[in-house]
mmCIF file of C-alpha atoms and ligand atoms in Angstrom:
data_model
loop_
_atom_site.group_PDB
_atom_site.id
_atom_site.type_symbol
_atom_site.label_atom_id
_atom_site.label_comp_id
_atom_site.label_asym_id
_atom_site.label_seq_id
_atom_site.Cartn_x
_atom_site.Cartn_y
_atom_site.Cartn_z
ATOM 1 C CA UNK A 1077 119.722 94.211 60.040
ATOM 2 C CA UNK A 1078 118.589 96.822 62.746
ATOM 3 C CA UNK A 1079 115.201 96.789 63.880
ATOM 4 C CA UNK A 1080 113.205 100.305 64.384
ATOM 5 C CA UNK A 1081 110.335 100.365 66.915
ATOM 6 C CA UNK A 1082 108.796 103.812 65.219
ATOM 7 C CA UNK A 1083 105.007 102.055 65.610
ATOM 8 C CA UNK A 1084 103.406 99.666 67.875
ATOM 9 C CA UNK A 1085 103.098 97.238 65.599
ATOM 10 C CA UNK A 1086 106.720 96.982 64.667
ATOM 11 C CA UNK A 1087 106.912 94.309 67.090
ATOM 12 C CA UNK A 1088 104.178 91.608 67.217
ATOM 13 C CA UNK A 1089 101.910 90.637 70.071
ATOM 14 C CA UNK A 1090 104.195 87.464 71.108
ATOM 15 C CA UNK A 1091 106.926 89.955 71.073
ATOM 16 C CA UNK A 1092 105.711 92.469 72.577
ATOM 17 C CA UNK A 1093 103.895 90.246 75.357
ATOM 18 C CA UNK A 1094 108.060 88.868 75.715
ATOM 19 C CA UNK A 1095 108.783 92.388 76.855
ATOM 20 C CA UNK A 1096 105.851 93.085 79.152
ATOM 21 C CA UNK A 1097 106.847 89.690 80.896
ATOM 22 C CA UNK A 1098 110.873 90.576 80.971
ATOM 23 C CA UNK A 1099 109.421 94.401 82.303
ATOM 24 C CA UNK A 1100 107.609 92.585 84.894
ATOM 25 C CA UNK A 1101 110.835 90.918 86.361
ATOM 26 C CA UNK A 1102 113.047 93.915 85.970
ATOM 27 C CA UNK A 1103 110.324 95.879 88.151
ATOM 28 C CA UNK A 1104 109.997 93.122 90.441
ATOM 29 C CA UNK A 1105 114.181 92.806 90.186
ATOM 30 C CA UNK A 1106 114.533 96.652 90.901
ATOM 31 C CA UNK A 1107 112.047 96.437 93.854
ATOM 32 C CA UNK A 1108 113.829 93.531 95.638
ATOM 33 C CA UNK A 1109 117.005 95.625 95.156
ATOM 34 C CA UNK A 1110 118.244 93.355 92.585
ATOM 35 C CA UNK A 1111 120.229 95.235 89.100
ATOM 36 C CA UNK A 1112 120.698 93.684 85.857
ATOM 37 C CA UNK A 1113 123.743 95.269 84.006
ATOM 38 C CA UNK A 1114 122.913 93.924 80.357
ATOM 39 C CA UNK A 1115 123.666 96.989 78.512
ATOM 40 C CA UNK A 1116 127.397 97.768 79.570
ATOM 41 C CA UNK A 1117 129.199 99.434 76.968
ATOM 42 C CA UNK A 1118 126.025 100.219 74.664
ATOM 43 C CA UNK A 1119 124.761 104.084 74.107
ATOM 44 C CA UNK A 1120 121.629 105.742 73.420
ATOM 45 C CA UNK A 1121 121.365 109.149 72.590
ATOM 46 C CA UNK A 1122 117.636 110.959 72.895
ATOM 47 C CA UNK A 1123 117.192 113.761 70.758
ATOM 48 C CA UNK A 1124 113.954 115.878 71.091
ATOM 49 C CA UNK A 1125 112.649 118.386 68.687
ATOM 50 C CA UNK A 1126 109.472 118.699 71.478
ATOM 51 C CA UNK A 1127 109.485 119.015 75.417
ATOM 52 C CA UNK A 1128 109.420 116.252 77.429
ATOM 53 C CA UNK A 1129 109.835 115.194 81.012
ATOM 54 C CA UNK A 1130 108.818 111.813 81.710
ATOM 55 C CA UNK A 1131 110.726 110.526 78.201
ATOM 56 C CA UNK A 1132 113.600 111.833 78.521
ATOM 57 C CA UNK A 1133 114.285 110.487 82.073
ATOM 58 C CA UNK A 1134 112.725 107.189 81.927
ATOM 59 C CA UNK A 1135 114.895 106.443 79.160
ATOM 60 C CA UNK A 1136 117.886 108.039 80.712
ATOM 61 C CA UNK A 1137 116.961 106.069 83.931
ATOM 62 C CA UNK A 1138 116.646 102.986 81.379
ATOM 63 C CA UNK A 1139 119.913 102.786 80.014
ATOM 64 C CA UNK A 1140 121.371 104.035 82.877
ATOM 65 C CA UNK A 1141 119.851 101.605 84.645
ATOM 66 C CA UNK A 1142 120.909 98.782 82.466
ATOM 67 C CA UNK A 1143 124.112 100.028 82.727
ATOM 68 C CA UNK A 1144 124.479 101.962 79.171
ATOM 69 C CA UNK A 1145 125.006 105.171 78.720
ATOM 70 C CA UNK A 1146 123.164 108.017 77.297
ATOM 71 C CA UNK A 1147 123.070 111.475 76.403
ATOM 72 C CA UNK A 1148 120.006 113.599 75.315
ATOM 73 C CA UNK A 1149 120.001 116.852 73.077
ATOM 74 C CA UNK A 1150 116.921 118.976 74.238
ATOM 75 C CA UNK A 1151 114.988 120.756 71.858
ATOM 76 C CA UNK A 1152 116.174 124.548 71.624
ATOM 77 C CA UNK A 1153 119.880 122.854 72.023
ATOM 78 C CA UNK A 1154 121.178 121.375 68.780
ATOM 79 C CA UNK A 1155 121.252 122.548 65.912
ATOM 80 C CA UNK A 1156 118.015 120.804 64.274
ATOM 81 C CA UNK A 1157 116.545 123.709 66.006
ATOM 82 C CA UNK A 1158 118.791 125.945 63.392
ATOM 83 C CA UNK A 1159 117.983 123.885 60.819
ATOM 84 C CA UNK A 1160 120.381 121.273 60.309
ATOM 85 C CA UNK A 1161 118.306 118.165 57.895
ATOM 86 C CA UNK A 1162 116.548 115.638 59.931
ATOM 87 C CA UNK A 1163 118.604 113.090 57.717
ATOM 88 C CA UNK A 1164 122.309 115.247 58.061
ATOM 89 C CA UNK A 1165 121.666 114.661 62.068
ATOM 90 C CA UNK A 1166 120.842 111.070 61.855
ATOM 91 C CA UNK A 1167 123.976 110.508 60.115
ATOM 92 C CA UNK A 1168 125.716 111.767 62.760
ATOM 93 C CA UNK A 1169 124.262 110.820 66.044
ATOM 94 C CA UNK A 1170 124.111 107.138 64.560
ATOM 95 C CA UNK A 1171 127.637 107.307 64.328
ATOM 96 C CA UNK A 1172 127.774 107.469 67.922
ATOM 97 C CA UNK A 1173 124.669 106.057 69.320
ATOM 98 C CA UNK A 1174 123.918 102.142 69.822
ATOM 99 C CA UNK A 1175 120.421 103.026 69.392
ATOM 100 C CA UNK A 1176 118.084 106.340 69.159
ATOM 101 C CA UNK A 1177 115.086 107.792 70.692
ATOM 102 C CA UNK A 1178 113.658 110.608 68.394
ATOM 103 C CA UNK A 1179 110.877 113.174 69.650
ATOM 104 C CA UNK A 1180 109.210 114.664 66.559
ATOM 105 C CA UNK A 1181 107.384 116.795 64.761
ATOM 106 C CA UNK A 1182 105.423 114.851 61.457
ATOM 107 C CA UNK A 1183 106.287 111.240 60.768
ATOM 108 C CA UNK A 1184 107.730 111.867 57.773
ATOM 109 C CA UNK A 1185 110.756 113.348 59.879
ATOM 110 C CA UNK A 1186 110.617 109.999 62.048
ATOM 111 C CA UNK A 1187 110.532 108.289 58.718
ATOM 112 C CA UNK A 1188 113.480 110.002 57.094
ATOM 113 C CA UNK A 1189 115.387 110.125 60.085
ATOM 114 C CA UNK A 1190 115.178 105.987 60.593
ATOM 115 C CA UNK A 1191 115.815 105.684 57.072
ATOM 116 C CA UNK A 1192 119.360 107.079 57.334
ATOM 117 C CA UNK A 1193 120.276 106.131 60.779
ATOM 118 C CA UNK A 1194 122.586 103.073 60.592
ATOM 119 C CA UNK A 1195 121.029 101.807 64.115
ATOM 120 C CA UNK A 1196 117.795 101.216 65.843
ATOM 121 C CA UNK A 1197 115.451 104.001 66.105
ATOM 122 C CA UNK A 1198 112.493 104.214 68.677
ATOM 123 C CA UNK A 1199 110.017 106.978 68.240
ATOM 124 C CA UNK A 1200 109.728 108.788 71.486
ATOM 125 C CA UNK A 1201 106.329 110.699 69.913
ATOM 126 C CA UNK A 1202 105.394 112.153 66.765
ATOM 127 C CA UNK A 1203 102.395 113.394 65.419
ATOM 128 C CA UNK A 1204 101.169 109.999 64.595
ATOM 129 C CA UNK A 1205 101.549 108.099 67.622
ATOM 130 C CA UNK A 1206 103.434 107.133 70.756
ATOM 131 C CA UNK A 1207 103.993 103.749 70.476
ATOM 132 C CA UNK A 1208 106.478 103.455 73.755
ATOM 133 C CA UNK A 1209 103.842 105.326 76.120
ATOM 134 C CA UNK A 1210 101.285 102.982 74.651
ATOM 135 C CA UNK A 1211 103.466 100.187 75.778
ATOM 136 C CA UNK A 1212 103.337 101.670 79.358
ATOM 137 C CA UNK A 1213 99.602 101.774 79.280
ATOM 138 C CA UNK A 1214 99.080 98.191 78.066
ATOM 139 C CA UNK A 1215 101.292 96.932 80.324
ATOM 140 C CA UNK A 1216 99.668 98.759 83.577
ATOM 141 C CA UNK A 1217 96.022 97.891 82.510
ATOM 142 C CA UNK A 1218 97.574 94.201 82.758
ATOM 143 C CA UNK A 1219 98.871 94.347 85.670
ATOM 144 C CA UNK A 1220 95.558 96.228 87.348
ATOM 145 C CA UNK A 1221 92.997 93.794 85.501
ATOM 146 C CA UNK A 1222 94.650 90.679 83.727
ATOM 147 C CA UNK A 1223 94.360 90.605 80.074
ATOM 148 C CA UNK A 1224 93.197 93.484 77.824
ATOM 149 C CA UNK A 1225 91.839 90.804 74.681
ATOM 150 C CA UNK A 1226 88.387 91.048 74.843
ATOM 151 C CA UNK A 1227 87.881 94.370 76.959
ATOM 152 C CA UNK A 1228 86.760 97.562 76.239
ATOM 153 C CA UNK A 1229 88.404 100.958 76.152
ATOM 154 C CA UNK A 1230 87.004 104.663 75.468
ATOM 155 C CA UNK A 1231 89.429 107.141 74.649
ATOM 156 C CA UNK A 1232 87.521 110.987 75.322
ATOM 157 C CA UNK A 1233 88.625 113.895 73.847
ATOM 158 C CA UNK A 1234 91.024 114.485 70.703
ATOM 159 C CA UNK A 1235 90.249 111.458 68.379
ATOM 160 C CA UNK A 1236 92.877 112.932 66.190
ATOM 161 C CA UNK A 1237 95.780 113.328 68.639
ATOM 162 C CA UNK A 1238 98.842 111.348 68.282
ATOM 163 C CA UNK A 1239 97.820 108.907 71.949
ATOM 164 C CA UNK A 1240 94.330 108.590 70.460
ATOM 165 C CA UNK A 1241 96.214 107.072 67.003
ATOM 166 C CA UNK A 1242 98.499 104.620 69.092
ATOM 167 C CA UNK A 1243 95.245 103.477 70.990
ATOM 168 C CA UNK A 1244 93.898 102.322 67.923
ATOM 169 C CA UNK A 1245 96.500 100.334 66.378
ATOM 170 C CA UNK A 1246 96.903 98.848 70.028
ATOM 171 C CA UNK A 1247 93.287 98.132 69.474
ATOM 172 C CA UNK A 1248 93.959 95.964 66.581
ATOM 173 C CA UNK A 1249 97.327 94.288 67.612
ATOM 174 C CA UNK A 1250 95.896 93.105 71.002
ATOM 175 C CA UNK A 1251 92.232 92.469 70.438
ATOM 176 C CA UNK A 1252 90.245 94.759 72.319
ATOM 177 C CA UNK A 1253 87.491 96.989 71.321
ATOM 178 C CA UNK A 1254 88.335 101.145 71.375
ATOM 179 C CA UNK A 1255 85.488 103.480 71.461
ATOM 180 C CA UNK A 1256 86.711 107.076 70.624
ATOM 181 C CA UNK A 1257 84.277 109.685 72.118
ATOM 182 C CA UNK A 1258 85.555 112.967 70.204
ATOM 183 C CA UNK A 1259 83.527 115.875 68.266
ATOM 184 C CA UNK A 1260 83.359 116.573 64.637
ATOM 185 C CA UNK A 1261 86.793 117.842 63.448
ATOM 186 C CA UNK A 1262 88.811 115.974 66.273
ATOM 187 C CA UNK A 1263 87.970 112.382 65.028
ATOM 188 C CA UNK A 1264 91.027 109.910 63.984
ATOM 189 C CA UNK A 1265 92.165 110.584 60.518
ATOM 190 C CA UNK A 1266 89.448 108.668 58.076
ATOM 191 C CA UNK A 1267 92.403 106.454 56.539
ATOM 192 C CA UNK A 1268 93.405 105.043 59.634
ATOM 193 C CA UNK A 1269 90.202 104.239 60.947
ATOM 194 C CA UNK A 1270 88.940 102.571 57.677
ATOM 195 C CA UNK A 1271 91.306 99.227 58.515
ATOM 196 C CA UNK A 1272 90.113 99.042 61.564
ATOM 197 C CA UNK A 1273 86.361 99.141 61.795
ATOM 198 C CA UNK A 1274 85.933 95.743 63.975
ATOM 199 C CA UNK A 1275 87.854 97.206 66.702
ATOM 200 C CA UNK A 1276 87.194 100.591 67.502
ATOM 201 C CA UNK A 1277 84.091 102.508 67.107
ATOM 202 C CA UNK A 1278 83.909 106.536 67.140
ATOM 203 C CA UNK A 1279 80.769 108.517 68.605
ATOM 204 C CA UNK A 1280 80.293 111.753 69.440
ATOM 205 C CA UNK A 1281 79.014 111.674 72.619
ATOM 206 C CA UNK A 1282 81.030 111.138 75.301
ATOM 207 C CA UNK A 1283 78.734 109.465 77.892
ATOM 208 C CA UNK A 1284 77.928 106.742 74.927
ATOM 209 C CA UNK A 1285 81.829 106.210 74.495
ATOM 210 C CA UNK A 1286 82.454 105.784 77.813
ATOM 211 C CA UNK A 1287 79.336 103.246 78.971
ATOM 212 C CA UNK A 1288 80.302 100.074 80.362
ATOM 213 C CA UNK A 1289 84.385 100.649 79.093
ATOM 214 C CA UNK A 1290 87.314 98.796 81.741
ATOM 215 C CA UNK A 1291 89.332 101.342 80.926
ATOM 216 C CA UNK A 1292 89.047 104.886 80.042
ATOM 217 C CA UNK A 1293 91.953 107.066 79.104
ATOM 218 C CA UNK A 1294 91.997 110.581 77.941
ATOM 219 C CA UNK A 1295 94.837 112.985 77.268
ATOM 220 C CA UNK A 1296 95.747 116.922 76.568
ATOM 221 C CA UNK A 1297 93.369 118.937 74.588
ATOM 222 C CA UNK A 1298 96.622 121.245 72.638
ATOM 223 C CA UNK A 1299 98.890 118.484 71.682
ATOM 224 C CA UNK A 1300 102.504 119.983 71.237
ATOM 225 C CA UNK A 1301 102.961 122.063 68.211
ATOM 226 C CA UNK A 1302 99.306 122.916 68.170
ATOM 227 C CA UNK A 1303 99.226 125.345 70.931
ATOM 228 C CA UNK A 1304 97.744 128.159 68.419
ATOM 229 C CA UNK A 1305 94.483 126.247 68.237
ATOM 230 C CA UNK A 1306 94.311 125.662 71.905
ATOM 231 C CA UNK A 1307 91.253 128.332 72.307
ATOM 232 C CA UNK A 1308 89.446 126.966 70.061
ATOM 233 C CA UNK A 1309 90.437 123.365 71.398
ATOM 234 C CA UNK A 1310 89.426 124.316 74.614
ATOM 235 C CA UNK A 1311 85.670 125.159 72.735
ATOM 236 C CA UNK A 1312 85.263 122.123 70.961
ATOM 237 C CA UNK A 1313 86.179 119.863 74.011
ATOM 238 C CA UNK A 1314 84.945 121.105 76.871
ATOM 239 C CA UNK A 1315 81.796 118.495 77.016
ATOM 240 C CA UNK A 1316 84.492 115.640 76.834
ATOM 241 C CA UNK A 1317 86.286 116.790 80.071
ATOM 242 C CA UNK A 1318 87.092 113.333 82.061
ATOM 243 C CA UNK A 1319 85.009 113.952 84.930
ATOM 244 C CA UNK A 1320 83.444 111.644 87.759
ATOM 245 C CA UNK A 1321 79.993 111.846 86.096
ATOM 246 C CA UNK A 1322 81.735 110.800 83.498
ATOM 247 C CA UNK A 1323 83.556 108.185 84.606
ATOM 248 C CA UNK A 1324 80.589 106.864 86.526
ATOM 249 C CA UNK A 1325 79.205 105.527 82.967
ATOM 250 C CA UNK A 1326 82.421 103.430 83.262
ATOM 251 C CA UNK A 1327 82.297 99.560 84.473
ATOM 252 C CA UNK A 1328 82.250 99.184 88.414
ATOM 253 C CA UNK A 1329 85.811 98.903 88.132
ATOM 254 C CA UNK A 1330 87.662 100.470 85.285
ATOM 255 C CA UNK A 1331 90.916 102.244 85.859
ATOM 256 C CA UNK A 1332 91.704 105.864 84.471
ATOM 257 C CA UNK A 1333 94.925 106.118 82.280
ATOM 258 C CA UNK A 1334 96.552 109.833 81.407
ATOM 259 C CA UNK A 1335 99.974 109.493 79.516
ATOM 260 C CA UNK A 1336 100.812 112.964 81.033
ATOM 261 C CA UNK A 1337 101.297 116.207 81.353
ATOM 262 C CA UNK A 1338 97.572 116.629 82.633
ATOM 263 C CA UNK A 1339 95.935 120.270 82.500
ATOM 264 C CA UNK A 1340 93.871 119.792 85.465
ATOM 265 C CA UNK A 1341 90.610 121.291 85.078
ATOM 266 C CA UNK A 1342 90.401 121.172 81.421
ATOM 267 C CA UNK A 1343 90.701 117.109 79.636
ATOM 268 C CA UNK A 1344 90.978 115.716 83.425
ATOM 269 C CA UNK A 1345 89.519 117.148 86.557
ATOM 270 C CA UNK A 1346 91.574 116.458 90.370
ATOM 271 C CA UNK A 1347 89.170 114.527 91.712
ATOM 272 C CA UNK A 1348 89.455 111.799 88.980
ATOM 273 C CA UNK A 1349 93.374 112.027 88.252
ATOM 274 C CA UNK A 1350 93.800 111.957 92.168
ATOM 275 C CA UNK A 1351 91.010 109.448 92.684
ATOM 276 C CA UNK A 1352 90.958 105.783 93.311
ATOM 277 C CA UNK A 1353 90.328 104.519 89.585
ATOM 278 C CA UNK A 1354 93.418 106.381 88.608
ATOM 279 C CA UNK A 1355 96.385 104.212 87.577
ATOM 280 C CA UNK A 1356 98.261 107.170 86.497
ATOM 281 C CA UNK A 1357 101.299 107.213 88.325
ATOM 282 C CA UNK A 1358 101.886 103.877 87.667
ATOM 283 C CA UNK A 1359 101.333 104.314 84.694
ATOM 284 C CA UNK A 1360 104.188 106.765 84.215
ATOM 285 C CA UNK A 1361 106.551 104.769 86.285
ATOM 286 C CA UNK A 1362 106.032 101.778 83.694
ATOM 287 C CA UNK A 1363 107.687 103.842 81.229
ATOM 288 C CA UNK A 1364 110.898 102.825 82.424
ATOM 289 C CA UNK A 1365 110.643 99.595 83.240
ATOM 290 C CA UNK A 1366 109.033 98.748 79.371
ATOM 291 C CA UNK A 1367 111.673 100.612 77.842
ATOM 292 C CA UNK A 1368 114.420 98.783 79.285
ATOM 293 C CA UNK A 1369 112.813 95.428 78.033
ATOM 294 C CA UNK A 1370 112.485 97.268 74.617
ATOM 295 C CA UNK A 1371 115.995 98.485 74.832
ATOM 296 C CA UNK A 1372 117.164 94.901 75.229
ATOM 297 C CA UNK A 1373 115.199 94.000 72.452
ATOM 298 C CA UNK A 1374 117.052 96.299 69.788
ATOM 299 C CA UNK A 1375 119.710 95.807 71.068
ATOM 300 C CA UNK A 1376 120.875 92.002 72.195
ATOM 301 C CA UNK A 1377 117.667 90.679 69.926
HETATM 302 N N1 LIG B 1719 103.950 111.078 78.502
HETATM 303 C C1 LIG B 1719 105.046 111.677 77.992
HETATM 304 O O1 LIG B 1719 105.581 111.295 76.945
HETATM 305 O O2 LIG B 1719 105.502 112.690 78.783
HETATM 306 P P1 LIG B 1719 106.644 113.746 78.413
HETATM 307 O O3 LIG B 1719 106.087 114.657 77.349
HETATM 308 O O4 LIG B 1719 106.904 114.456 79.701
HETATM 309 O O5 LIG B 1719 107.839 113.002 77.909
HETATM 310 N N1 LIG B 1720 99.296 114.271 72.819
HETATM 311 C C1 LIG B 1720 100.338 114.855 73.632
HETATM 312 C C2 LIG B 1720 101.101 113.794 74.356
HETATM 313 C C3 LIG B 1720 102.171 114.319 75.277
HETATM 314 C C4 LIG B 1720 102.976 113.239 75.921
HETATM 315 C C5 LIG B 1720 101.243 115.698 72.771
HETATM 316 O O1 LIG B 1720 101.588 115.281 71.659
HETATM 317 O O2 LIG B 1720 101.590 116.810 73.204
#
């Protein structure tokens, strides 16, 4: 039966601690000039309904890397931008794809789209979360300060957005404790947060949220799709702007994580994203090197 990875919780800790430690040795592989072809003959196709930079290539660089193939339909190109059905396209691509990334609008797209796809589906963002950037993250707070059971995490800024969401199931799966500084309005949808009381907490003020955390991560104020609010975003979250008086409420040595794009100046200002906490580039780089170890897993199990 194929396996989707549409949340991060579709694979289980052991299993998803397995592909941290087989990421580790591909990085360390690819560094010492050393590259695994496990993939030959397998291909993924990445369709996106939303921009993207660092998706799209990591996972092109991923398969590619691996030695699949891959092609990826950008999101003014096919014709799911014309209105072909979500489910019409999945029949298709599936018929030529090995396995799919999907970038998304709501998840009951990603949902209908796995549903009819005859092979593995990985969601590459949706409104509800970003399970394979959260995998980056988790993986480069591990490698900057050992295990994350047991630490603690503040998330500023939209508490609804679809990073904040994957945070908090992360929260759950791996045993830390989340505290989500975000106003009135922008707090994580009440149904989500219910199941998960013990491990993250949300406050409004950001200073609170942020007091004593290892890590503290923060991301766009407009997620995609929700640019006509952005004014009114921009309102709302201005006092939650990831700042160095901000971060200075942050343990002695806690790390800064930014999936990315950053708007410099507004969530994030230079002097932090550019700073020494920042693990942000990293960060971004881990997004290949985790999705090849997830690839493998859909794939060869
Ligand atoms: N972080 C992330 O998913 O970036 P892109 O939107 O550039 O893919
Ligand atoms: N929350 C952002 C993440 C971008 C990678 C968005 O959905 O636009």
């Amino acid at each position: 039966m194929k396996r989707d990875y549409l949340r991060l919780s579709d694979l289980s800790l052991p299993e998803t601690q397995e592909l941290f430690a087989r990421a580790r040795m591909l990085k360390e592989g690819r560094r010492a000039g050393r590259h695994e072809v496990t993939l030959a003959g397998r291909h993924l196709v990445c369709v996106f309904e939303k921009a993207s930079t660092r998706t799209r290539l990591s996972f092109e660089a991923a398969m590619l890397g691996l030695g699949g193939t891959v092609t990826s339909l950008g999101a003014a190109d096919s014709q799911l931008a014309r209105g072909e059905t979500i489910e019409d396209t999945a029949r298709v691509v599936s018929r030529y794809a090995d396995v799919i990334m999907l970038r998304t609008f709501g998840d009951d797209r990603l949902m209908a789209f796995a549903r009819t796809s005859r092979v593995p589906v990985i969601n590459g963002l949706s409104e509800g979360g970003h399970p394979v950037q959260l995998l980056a993250d988790l993986l480069t707070v591990e490698e900057r300060l050992g295990t994350i059971a047991g630490k603690r995490v503040a998330f500023v800024g939209d508490g609804a957005c679809n990073m904040a969401r994957s945070w908090m199931e992360a929260a759950r799966l791996f045993g830390f404790t989340l505290t989500v500084g975000a106003p009135r309005g922008y707090t994580p949808p009440a149904s989500e947060l219910e199941p998960l009381r013990q491990h993250v907490r949300v406050m409004e003020g950001a200073e609170e949220a942020v007091a004593g955390a290892h890590v503290v991560v923060t991301d766009t104020w407009t997620s995609m799709g929700h640019e006509a609010e952005a004014d009114r975003r921009r309102g709302a979250l201005g006092p939650y702007q990831l700042n160095e008086a901000l971060l200075s409420r942050a343990s002695g040595d806690a790390i800064v994580l930014h999936c990315l794009p950053a708007h410099r100046g507004e969530e994030i200002t230079d002097a932090v994203i550019d700073g020494p906490r920042s693990a942000v580039w990293d960060e971004a780089e881990n997004r290949m090197h985790v999705q090849k170890a997830l690839l493998e897993k859909l794939l060869l199990g």
